[in-house]
Every structure is written in C-alpha cells, then in structure tokens.
Tab-separated table of C-alpha atoms and ligand atoms in Angstrom:
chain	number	residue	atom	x	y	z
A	1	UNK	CA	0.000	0.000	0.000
A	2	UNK	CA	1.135	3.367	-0.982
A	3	UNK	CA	2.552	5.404	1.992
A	4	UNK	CA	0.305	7.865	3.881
A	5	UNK	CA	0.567	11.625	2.534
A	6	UNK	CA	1.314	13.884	4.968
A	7	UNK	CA	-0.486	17.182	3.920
A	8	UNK	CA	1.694	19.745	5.213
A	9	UNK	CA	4.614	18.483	3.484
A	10	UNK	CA	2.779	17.680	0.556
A	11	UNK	CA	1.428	21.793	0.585
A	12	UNK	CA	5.212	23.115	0.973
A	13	UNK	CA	6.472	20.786	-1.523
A	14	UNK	CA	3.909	21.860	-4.532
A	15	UNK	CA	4.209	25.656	-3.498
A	16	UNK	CA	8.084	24.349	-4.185
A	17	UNK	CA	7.440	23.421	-7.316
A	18	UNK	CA	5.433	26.538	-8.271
A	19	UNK	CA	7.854	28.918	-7.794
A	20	UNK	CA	10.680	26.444	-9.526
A	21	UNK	CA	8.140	26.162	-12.217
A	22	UNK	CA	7.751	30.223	-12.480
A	23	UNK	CA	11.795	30.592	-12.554
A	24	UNK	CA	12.387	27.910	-15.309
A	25	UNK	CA	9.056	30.095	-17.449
A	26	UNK	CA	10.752	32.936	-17.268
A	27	UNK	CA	14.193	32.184	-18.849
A	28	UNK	CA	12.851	32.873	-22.320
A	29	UNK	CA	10.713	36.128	-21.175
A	30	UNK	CA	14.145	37.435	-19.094
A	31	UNK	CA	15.950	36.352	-22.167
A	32	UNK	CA	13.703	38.781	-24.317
A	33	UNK	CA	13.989	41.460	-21.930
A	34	UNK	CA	17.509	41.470	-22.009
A	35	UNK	CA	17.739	41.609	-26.102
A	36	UNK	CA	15.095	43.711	-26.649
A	37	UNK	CA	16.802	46.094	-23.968
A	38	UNK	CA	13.370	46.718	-21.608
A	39	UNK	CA	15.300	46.138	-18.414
A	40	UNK	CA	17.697	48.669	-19.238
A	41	UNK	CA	14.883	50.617	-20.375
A	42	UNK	CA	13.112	50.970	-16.895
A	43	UNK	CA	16.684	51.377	-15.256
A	44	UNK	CA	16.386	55.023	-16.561
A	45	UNK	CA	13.028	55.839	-14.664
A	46	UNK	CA	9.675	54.172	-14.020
A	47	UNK	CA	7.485	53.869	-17.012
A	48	UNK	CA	3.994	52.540	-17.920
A	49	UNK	CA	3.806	49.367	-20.673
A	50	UNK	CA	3.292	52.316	-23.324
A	51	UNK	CA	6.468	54.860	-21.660
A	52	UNK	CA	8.414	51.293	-21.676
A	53	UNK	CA	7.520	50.363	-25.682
A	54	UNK	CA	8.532	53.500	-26.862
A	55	UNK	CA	12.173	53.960	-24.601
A	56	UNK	CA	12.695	50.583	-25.857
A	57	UNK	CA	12.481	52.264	-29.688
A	58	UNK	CA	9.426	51.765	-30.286
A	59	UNK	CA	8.850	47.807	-29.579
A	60	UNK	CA	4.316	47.199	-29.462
A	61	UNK	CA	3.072	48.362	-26.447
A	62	UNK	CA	0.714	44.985	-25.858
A	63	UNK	CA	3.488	42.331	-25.905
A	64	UNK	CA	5.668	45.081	-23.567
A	65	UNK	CA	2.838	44.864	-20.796
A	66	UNK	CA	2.259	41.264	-20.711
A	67	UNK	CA	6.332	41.661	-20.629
A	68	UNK	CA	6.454	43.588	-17.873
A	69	UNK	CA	3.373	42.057	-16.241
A	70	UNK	CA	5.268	38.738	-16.114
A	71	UNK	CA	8.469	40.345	-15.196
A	72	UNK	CA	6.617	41.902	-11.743
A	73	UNK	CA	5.031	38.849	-10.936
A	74	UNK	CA	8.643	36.832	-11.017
A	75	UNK	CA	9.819	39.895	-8.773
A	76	UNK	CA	11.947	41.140	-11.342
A	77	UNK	CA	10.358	44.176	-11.463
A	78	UNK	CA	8.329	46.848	-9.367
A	79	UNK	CA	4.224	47.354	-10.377
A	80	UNK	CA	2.502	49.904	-9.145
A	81	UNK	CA	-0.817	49.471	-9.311
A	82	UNK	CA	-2.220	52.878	-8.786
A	83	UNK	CA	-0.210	54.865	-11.691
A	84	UNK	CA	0.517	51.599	-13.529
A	85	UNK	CA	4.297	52.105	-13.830
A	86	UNK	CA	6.996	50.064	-13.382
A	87	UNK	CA	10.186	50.136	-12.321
A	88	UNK	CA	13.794	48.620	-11.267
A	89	UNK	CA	14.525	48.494	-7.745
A	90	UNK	CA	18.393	49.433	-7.022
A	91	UNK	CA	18.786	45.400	-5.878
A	92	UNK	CA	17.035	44.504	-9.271
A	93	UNK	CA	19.163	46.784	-11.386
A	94	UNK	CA	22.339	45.026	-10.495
A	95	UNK	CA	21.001	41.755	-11.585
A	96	UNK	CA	19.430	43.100	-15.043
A	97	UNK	CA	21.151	46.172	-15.623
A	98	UNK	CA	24.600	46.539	-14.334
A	99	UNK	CA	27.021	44.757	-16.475
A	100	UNK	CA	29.797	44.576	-13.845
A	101	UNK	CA	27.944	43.726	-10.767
A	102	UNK	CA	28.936	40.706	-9.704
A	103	UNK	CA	25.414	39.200	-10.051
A	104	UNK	CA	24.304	40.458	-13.480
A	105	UNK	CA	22.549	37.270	-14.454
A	106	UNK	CA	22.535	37.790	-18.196
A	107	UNK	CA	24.764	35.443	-18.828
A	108	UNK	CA	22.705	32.296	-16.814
A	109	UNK	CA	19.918	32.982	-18.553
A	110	UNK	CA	21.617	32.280	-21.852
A	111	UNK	CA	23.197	29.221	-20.092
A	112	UNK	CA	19.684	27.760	-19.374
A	113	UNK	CA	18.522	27.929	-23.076
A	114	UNK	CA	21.852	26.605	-24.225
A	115	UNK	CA	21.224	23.288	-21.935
A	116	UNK	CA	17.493	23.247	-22.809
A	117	UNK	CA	18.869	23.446	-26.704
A	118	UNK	CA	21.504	20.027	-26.180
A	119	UNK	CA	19.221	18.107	-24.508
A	120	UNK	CA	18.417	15.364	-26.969
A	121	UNK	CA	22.401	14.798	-27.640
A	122	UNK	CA	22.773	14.742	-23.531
A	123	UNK	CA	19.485	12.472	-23.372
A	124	UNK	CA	21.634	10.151	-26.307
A	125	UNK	CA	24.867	10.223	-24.540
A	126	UNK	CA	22.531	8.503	-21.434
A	127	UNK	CA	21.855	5.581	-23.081
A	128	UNK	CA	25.610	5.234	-25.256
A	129	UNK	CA	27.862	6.535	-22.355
A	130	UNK	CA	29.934	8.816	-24.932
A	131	UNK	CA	30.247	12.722	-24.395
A	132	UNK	CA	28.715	15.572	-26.263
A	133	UNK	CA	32.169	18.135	-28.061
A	134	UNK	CA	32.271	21.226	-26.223
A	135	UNK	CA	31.819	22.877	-29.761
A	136	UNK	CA	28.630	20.643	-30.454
A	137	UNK	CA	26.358	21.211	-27.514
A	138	UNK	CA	24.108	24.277	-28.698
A	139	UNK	CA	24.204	27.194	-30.874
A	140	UNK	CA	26.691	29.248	-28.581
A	141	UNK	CA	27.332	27.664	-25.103
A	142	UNK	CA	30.635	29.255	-25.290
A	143	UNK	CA	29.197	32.797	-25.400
A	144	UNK	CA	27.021	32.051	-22.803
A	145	UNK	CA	29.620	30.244	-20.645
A	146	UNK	CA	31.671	33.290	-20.992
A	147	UNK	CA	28.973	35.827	-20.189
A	148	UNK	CA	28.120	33.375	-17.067
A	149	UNK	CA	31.532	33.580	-15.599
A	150	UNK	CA	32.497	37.138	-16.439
A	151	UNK	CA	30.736	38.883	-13.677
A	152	UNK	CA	32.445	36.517	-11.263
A	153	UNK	CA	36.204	37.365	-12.795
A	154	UNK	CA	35.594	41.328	-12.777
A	155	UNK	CA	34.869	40.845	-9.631
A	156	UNK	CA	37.423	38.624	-8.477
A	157	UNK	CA	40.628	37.588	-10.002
A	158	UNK	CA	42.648	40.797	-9.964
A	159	UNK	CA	40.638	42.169	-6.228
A	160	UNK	CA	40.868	38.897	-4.433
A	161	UNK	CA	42.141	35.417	-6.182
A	162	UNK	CA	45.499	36.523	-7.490
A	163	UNK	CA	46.887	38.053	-4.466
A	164	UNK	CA	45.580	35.295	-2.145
A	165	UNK	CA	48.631	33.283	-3.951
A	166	UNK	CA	51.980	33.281	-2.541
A	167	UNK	CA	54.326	35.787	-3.915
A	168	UNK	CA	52.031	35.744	-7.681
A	169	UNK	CA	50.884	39.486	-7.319
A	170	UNK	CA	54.725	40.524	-7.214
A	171	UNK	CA	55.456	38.538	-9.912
A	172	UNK	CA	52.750	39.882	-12.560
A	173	UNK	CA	53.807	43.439	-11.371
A	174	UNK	CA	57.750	42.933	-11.818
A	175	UNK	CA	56.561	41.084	-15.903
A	176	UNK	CA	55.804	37.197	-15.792
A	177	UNK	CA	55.181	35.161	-18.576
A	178	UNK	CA	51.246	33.618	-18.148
A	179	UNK	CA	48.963	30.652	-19.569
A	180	UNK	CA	45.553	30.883	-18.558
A	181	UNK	CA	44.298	27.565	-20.093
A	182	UNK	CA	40.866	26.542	-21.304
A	183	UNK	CA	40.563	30.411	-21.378
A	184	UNK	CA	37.166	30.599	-23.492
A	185	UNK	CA	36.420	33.990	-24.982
A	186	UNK	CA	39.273	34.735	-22.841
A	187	UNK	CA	37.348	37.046	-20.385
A	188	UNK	CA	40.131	36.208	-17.415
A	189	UNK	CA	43.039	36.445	-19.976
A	190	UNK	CA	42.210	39.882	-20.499
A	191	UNK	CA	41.401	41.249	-17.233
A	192	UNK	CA	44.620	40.144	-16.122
A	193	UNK	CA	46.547	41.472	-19.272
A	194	UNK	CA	44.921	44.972	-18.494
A	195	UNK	CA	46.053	44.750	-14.261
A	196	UNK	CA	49.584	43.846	-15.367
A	197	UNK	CA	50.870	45.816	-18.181
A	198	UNK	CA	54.258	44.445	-17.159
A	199	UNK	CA	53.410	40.619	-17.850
A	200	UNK	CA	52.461	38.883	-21.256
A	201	UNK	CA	49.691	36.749	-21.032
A	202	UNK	CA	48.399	33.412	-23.754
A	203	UNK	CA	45.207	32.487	-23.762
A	204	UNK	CA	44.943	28.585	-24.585
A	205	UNK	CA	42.012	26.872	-25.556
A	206	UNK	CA	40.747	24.024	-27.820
A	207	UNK	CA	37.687	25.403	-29.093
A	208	UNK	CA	38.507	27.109	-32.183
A	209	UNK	CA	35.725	29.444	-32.009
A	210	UNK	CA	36.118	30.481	-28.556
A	211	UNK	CA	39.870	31.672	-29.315
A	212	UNK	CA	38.590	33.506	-32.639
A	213	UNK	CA	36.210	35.403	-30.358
A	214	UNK	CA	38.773	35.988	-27.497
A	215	UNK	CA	40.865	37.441	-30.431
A	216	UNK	CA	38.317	39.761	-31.505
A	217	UNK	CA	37.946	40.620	-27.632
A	218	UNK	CA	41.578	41.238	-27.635
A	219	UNK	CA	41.528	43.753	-30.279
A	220	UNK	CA	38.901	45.967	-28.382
A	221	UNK	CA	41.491	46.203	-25.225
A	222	UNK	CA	44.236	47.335	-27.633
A	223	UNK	CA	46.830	45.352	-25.717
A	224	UNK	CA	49.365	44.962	-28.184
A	225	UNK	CA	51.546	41.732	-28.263
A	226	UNK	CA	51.430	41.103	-25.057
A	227	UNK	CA	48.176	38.806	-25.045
A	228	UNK	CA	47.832	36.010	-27.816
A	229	UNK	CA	45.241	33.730	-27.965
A	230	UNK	CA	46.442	29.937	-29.193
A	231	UNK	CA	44.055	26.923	-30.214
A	232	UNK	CA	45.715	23.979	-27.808
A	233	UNK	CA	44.248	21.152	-25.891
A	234	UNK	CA	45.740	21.485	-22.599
A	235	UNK	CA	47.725	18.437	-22.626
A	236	UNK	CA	49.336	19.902	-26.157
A	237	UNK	CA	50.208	23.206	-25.137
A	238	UNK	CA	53.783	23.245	-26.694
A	239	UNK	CA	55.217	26.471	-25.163
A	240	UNK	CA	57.048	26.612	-21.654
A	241	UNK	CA	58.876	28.405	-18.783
A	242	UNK	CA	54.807	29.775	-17.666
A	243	UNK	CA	55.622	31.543	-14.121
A	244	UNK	CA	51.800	31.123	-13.610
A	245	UNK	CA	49.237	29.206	-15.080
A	246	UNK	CA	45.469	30.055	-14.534
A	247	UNK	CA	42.647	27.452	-15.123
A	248	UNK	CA	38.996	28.823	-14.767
A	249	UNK	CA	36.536	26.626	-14.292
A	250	UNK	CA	37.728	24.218	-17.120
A	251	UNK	CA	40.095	21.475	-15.234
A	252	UNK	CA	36.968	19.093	-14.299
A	253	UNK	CA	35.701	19.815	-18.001
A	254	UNK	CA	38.773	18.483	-19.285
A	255	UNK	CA	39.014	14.808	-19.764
A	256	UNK	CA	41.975	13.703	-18.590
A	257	UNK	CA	42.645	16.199	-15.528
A	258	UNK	CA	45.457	13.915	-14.518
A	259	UNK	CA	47.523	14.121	-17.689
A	260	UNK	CA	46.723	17.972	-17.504
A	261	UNK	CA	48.139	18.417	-14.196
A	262	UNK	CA	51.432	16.626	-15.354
A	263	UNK	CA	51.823	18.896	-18.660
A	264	UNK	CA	51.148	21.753	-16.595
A	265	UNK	CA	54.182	20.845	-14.247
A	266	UNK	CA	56.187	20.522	-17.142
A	267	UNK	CA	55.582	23.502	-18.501
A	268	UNK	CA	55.792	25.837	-15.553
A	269	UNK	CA	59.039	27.138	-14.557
A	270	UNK	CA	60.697	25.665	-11.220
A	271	UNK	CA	59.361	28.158	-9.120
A	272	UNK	CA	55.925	28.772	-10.855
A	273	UNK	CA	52.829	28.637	-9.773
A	274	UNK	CA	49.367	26.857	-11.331
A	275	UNK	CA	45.902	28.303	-9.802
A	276	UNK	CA	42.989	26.269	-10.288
A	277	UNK	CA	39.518	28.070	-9.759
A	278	UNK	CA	36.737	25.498	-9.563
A	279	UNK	CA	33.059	25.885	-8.523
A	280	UNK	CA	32.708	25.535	-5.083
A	281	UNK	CA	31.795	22.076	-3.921
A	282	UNK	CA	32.211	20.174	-0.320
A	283	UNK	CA	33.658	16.632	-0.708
A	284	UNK	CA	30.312	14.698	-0.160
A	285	UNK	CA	27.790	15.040	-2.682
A	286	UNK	CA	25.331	15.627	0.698
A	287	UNK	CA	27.186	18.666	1.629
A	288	UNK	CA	26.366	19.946	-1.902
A	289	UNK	CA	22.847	20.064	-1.396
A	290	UNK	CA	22.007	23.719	-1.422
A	291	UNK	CA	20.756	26.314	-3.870
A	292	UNK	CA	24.609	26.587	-5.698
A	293	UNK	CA	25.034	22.366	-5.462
A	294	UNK	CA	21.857	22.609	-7.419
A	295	UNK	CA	22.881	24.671	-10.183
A	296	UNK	CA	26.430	23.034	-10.439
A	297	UNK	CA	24.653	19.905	-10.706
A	298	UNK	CA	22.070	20.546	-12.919
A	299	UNK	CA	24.579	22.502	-15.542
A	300	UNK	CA	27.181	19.516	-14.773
A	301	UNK	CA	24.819	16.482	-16.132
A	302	UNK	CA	24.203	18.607	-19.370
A	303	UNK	CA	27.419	20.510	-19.560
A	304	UNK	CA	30.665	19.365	-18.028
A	305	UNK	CA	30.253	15.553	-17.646
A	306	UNK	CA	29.495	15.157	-21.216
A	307	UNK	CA	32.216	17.472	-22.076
A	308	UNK	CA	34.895	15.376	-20.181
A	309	UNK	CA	33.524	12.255	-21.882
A	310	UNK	CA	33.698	13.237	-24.771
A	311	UNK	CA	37.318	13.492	-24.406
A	312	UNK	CA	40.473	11.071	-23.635
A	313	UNK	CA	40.362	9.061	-20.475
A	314	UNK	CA	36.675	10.818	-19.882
A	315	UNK	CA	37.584	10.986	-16.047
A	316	UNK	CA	34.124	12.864	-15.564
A	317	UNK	CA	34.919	14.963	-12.509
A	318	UNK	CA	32.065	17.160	-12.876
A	319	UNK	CA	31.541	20.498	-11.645
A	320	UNK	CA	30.897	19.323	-7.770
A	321	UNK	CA	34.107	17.239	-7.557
A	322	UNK	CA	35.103	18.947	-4.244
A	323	UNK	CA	38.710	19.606	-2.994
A	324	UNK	CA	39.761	16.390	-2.199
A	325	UNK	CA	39.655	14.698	-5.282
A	326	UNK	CA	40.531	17.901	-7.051
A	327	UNK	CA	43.620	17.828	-4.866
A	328	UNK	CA	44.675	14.141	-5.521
A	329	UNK	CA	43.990	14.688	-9.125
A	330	UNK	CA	46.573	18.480	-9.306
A	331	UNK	CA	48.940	16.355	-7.210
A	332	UNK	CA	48.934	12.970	-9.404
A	333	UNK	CA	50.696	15.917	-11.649
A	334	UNK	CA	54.230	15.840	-9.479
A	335	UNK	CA	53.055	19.331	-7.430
A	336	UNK	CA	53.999	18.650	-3.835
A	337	UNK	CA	51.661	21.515	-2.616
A	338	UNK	CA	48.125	22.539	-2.894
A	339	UNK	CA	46.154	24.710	-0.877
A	340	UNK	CA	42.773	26.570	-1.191
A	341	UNK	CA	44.238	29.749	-1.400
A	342	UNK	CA	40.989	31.724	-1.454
A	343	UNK	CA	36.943	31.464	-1.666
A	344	UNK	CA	33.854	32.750	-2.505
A	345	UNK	CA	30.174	31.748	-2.340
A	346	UNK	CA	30.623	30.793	-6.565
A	347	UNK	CA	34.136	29.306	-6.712
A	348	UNK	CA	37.271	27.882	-4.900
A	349	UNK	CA	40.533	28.667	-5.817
A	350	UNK	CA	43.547	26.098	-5.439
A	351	UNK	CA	46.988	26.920	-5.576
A	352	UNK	CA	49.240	24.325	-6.746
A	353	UNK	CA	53.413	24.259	-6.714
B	401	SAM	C1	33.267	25.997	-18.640
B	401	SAM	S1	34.286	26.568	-19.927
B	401	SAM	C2	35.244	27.841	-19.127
B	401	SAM	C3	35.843	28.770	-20.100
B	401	SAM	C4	36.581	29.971	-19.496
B	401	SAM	N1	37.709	29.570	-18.676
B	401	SAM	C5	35.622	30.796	-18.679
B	401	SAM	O1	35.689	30.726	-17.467
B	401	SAM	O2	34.784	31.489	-19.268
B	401	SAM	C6	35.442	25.257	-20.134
B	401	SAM	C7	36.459	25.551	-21.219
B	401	SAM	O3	37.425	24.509	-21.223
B	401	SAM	C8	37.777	24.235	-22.562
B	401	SAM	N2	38.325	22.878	-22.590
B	401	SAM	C9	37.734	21.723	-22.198
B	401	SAM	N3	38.573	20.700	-22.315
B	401	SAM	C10	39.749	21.201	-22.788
B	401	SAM	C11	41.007	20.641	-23.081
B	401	SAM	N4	41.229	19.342	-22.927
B	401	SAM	N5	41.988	21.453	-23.524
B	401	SAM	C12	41.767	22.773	-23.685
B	401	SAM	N6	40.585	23.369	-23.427
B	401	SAM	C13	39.591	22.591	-22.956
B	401	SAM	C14	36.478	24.424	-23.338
B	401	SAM	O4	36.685	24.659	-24.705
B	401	SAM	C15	35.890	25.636	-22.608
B	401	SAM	O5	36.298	26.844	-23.214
C-alpha cells in the first residue's frame, strides 16, 4: 500500500514546485527582456507598458505589458498598481542592468537555453555513455559560458584570487610570462593582461571558435603583443617556462585532468605557480545540497560531464568534484603543494606548486 501523505509536506512541496516552475518560465521572457533592452529601459526611470515600448524604440506596447506584467510577478520588477508604472529596484538593477555587478545574471539565462537546446544529444549520450564536443552542444554555449563567468572574474581575479597566492601578485607586477588555459572567450586572460601591463599573457584553448572570439575581444582592449590567444588542448600546449598558469573553471571539463596536471608541471618554470579556480563544492555530494550544489549539478549532467567524456580518459569529474579529489587529481601531476588559497560563495581557488 502506498505510503500515507502527509499534507503539510505535501502543501510546501507543490508551493516548491510553483515557484521552480515560475523561474524555469521565465528564462525565455528574461531572455527577451535582455535583447530587446526593456530592463535597461526601466533602469532610466519608471514607465507605464506604453512609456516602456517606446524607450525601448518603439517595440508594441501589448506584448511590452504582458512583458512587464510577467516580469513583476517573477519579482523582477516593481508594479505599481495605482499609476501603472513600473520600475527597477536598485537590488534589481544590479542583476538586469549593471554589467559589472557581480550578479548580473545575463549570462545564466543564456546558459539555461543553451542546456534546454543540447538536450536530446545529452538524453543520447545517457543511453551510449559517450560525451557531447564542447563545440557541439548548442548554438553558442561558449558565449554564454563566458557571459556566465564574467561577472564573477571582474569581480574577483585581480581584487581577491590573485593576491591570495603566494608571492604571484609581485610577480605579474615585476613582468611574468602567463597561460591561462581553457581560457574561453578569454574574459580572465584579459582582465589580467589589463592589471599587469608588465606581464604577457596566452590564452589557450581548444575550441577554435572560442579563441577567434577571445581574439576579436583582444583587439577591443588594444593590448598589443602582449596577449595572444592559441588553439591547444591542454595536454598539447607546446610552449614553456609559464611563471603562472590560470585554469577557470575548465580542469573538471577536461578529460583527462590527470595528464593535464602533469603537462602543466612541465611547462611551468621551477618556481611557478598553477591556480585552479573550480566551482565551489564540499567533498560529499550531501554537503552539496544547497541552492549553488543545485545549479552546479544541474549545468554539470548537461554541460561538463558530457564534455569530459567526450574526451580522452573521460575521467568525468564534474563540476561538484570537491577539494579532495581535485587535490589528488593536481597532485597525481608531481606538485607537492596545494592549498585553497581563497573562496567565494561561486568558486574555490587552489593553488598548486
Ligand atoms: C566551462 S568553460 C570555461 C571557459 C573559461 N575559462 C571561462 O571561465 O569562461 C570550459 C572551457 O574549457 C575548454 N576545454 C575543455 N577541455 C579542454 C582541453 N582538454 N583542452 C583545452 N581546453 C579545454 C572548453 O573549450 C571551454 O572553453
């Protein structure tokens, strides 16, 4: 006999599901938002659904209110009822609006439709065990991966993970020679290259695409020679003498992490230095059970773990491998020490020598 509901759980569970159900609906109407510019719109000043259509150049008023309608009943934006504006709270603006606030979402927005668009060749990958090519998941993961991370880097490499490292700041201020592999659209490569005018930085990455787009990133800065971007699998990168390598959230990606970690002791010089920033994760899978878990998770199944199978070895850390294992793995690699040099509620970073 089926097991007895109990009704109070069974009320707080649904109401659960609701309000997941509301956030997954209103990926493609935040997505809109974004494109169409209405949330930057309504950063200016409140406006009614007719105000909104035309500071938005002139977009039709009835598809703006539902819009906006929908958008105040996720809490993404302010309704007043009596003079039928709305508007975009100062905590709301620096998830929709602000660029460089370390929680504009745009970018996981964009990372939701790109795992809603590979899910029959992750639903395939099930049932044959193989991996899905990092180039081959949806129309442009890699954009969206990069516009997922980027608030997190502006906000953190130059301010707090590359000082928490022993003697690296020093280093990149006296001129070091840097990798930052799997480096995407090469986001971190840059905001580095711009902090240390002094140091030359490469950008290494396998994904064609992502280094011809960290290229054309490159030539925005106007940094001269002293960033290049390089298409390499991190096992292949043929350059050496690196005083500091820099992996962003790419090493459990990769598929064989262990073969990495020994390349990238080779080619660092004696006294160099590898950080490893990885989403934050405890050891147990149980400790990982929490709002953050859930997302690394989630983008994991679809993302990472059929990235690192589609690869050599396919070790399949996945994005919630924890410090432990990361640890034996970056050791396996000859480094005799690795530490978690620094935090944050996103990401660990481990410092390996
Ligand atoms: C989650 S993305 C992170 C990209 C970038 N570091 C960032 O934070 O935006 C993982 C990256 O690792 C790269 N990658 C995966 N396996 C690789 C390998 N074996 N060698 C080089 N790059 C690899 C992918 O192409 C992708 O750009």
């Amino acid at each position: 006999m089926a097991a007895a509901i109990d009704d109070a759980k069974f009320h707080a569970f649904v109401g659960k599901m609701l309000g997941d159900l509301g956030g997954a609906m209103s990926v493609p109407t935040v997505r809109l938002g974004l494109r169409l510019g209405l949330f930057d719109a309504l950063a200016d000043a409140p406006a009614t659904a007719a105000d909104l259509a035309r500071r938005a150049g002139g977009l039709h008023e009835r598809y703006v209110r539902e819009w906006a309608l929908a958008q105040a009943a996720n809490g993404y934006v302010d309704y007043d009822p009596a003079s039928e504006q709305f508007s975009l709270s100062p905590e709301q603006a620096m998830v929709f609006h602000h660029r460089d606030s370390p929680v504009y979402l745009a970018g996981a927005f964009e990372l939701v439709a790109a795992m809603i668009e590979a899910e029959p060749k992750v639903e395939e990958c099930f049932r044959h065990g193989k991996g899905v090519r990092w180039g081959d998941h949806a129309g442009c993961l890699f954009c969206a991966t990069g516009a997922f991370f980027r608030p997190g880097y502006v906000n953190n490499i130059v301010q707090a993970w590359l000082p928490a490292l022993d003697g690296v700041e020093a280093k990149l201020h006296a001129g070091a020679r840097v990798a930052d592999v799997g480096c995407g659209v090469g986001f971190s490569t840059l905001l580095m290259a711009e902090a240390y005018p002094e140091s030359s930085f490469v950008g290494y990455d396998f994904h064609e695409p992502s280094i011809d787009e960290a290229r054309r990133h490159a030539s925005e800065h106007g940094l001269g020679d002293r960033v290049r971007f390089e298409v390499a699998t991190a096992k292949h990168i043929a350059e050496q003498g690196f005083d500091l390598i820099t992996m962003y959230d790419c090493l459990h990606d990769m598929g064989d992490p262990r073969g990495c970690a020994q390349h990238m002791r080779e080619i660092l010089t004696p006294g160099g230095s590898w950080m490893i920033v990885e989403p934050i994760a405890g050891d147990a899978p149980a400790q990982n059970m929490n709002p953050v878990g859930r997302l690394y998770y989630n983008a994991s199944t679809m993302i990472c773990v059929p990235t690192s199978l589609d690869q050599e070895v396919g070790e399949g850390l996945g994005a919630q491998a924890g410090e432990a294992k990361l640890t034996e793995v970056i050791r396996q690699g000859g480094f005799e020490s690795v530490r978690r040099a620094a935090e944050g509620p996103f990401n660990m970073v481990l410092e390996a020598r």
